[in-house]
mmCIF file of C-alpha atoms in Angstrom:
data_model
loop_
_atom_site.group_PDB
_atom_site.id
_atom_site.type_symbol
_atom_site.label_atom_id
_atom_site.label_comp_id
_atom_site.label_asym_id
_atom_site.label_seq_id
_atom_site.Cartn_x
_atom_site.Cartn_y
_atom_site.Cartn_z
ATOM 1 C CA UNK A 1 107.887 144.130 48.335
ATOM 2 C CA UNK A 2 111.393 143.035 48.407
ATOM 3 C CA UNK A 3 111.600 143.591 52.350
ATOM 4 C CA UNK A 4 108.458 141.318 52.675
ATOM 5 C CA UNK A 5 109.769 138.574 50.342
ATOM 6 C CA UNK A 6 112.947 138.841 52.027
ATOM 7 C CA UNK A 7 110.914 138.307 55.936
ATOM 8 C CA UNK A 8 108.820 135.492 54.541
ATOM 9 C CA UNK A 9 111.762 133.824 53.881
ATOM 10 C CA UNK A 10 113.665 134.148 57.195
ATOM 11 C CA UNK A 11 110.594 133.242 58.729
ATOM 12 C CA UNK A 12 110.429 129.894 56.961
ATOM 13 C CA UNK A 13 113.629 129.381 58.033
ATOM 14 C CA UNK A 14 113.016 129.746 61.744
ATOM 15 C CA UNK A 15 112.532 126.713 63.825
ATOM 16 C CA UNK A 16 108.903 126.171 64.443
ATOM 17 C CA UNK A 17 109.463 123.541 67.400
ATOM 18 C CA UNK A 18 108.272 124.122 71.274
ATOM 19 C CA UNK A 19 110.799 126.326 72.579
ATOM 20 C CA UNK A 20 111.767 127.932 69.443
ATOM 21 C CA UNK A 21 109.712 130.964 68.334
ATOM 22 C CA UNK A 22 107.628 132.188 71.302
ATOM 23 C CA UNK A 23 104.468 134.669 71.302
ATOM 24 C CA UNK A 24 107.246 137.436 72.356
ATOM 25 C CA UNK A 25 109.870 136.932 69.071
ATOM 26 C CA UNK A 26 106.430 137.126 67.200
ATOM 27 C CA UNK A 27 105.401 140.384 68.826
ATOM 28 C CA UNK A 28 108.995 141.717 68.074
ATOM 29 C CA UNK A 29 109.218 140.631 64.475
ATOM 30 C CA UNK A 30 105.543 142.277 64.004
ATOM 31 C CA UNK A 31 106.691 145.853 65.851
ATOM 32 C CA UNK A 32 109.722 145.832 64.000
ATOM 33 C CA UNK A 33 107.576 145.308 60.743
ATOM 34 C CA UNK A 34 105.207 148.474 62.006
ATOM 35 C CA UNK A 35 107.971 150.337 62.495
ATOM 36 C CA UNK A 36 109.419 149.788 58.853
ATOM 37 C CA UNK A 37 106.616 151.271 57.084
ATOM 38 C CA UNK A 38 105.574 153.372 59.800
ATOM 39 C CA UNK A 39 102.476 155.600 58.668
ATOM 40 C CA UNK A 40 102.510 154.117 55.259
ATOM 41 C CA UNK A 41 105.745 156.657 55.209
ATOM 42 C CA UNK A 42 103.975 159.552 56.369
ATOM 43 C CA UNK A 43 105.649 158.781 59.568
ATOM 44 C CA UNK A 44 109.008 158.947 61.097
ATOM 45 C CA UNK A 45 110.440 158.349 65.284
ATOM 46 C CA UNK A 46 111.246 161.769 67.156
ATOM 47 C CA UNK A 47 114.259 162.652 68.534
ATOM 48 C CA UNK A 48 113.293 164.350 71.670
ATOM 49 C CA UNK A 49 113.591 162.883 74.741
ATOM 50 C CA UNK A 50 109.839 162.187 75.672
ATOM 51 C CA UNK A 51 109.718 159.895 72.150
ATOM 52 C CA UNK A 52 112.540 158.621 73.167
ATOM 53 C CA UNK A 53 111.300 157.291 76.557
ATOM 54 C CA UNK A 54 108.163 156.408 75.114
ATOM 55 C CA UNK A 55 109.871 153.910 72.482
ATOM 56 C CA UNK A 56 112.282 152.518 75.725
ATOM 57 C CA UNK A 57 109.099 151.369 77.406
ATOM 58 C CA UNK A 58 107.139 150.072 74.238
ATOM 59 C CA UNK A 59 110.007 148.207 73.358
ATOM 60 C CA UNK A 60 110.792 146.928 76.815
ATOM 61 C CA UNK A 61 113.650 144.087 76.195
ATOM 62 C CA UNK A 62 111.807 141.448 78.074
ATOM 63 C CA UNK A 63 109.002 140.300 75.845
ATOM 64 C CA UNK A 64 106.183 137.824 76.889
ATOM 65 C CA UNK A 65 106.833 134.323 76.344
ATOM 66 C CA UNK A 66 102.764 133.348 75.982
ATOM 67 C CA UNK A 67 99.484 135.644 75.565
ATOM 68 C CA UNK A 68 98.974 135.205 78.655
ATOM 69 C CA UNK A 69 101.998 136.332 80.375
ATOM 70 C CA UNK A 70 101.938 139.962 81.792
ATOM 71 C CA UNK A 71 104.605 139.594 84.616
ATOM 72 C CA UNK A 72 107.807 141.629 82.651
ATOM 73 C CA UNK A 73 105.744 143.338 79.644
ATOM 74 C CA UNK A 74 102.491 144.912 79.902
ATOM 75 C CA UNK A 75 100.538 144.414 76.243
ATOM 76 C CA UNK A 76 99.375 148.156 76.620
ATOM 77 C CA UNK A 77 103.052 149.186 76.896
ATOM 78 C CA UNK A 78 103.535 148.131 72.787
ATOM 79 C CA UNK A 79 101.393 150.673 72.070
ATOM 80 C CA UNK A 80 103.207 153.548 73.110
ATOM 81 C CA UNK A 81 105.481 153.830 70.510
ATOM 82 C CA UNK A 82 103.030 155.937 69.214
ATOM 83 C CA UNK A 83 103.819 158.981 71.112
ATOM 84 C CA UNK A 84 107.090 158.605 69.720
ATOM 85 C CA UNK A 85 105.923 159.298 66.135
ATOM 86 C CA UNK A 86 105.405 162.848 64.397
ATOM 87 C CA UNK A 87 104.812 163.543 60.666
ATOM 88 C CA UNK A 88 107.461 163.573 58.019
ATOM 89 C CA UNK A 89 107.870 165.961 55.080
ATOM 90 C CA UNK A 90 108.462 163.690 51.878
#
């Protein structure tokens, strides 16, 4: 709860004119969210070097600046972080 108090506030903070916060630092702020609590916990990133590829290309530096925009990041890319994940013993 503390981490989502503490994001709601930098959020506010951000500056919400054109040219400011674009569809891609959205999309970034939400995957890095995802990957916090990823799996409610049950979850944790791999360290073998498929997982590791598969995170490189679903978190491909160049994100899209509009919904529309599929010339540097392909929106099915995103979701390949999955492959990346494997269960954790808590």
């Amino acid at each position: 709860l503390g981490t989502l108090r503490l994001l709601r506030k930098l959020s506010r903070r951000t500056d919400s004119s054109p040219g400011g916060l674009t569809y891609g630092n959205h999309m970034a702020i939400s995957m890095a969210v995802g990957f916090l609590f990823l799996g409610g916990g049950k979850r944790t990133f791999s360290t073998s070097n498929e997982a590791i590829a598969a995170l490189l290309i679903a978190i491909f530096p160049r994100f899209p600046a509009t919904t529309s925009d599929n010339r540097c990041h392909l929106q099915v890319f995103r979701h390949l972080y999955v492959l990346a994940t494997e269960a954790r013993c808590v």
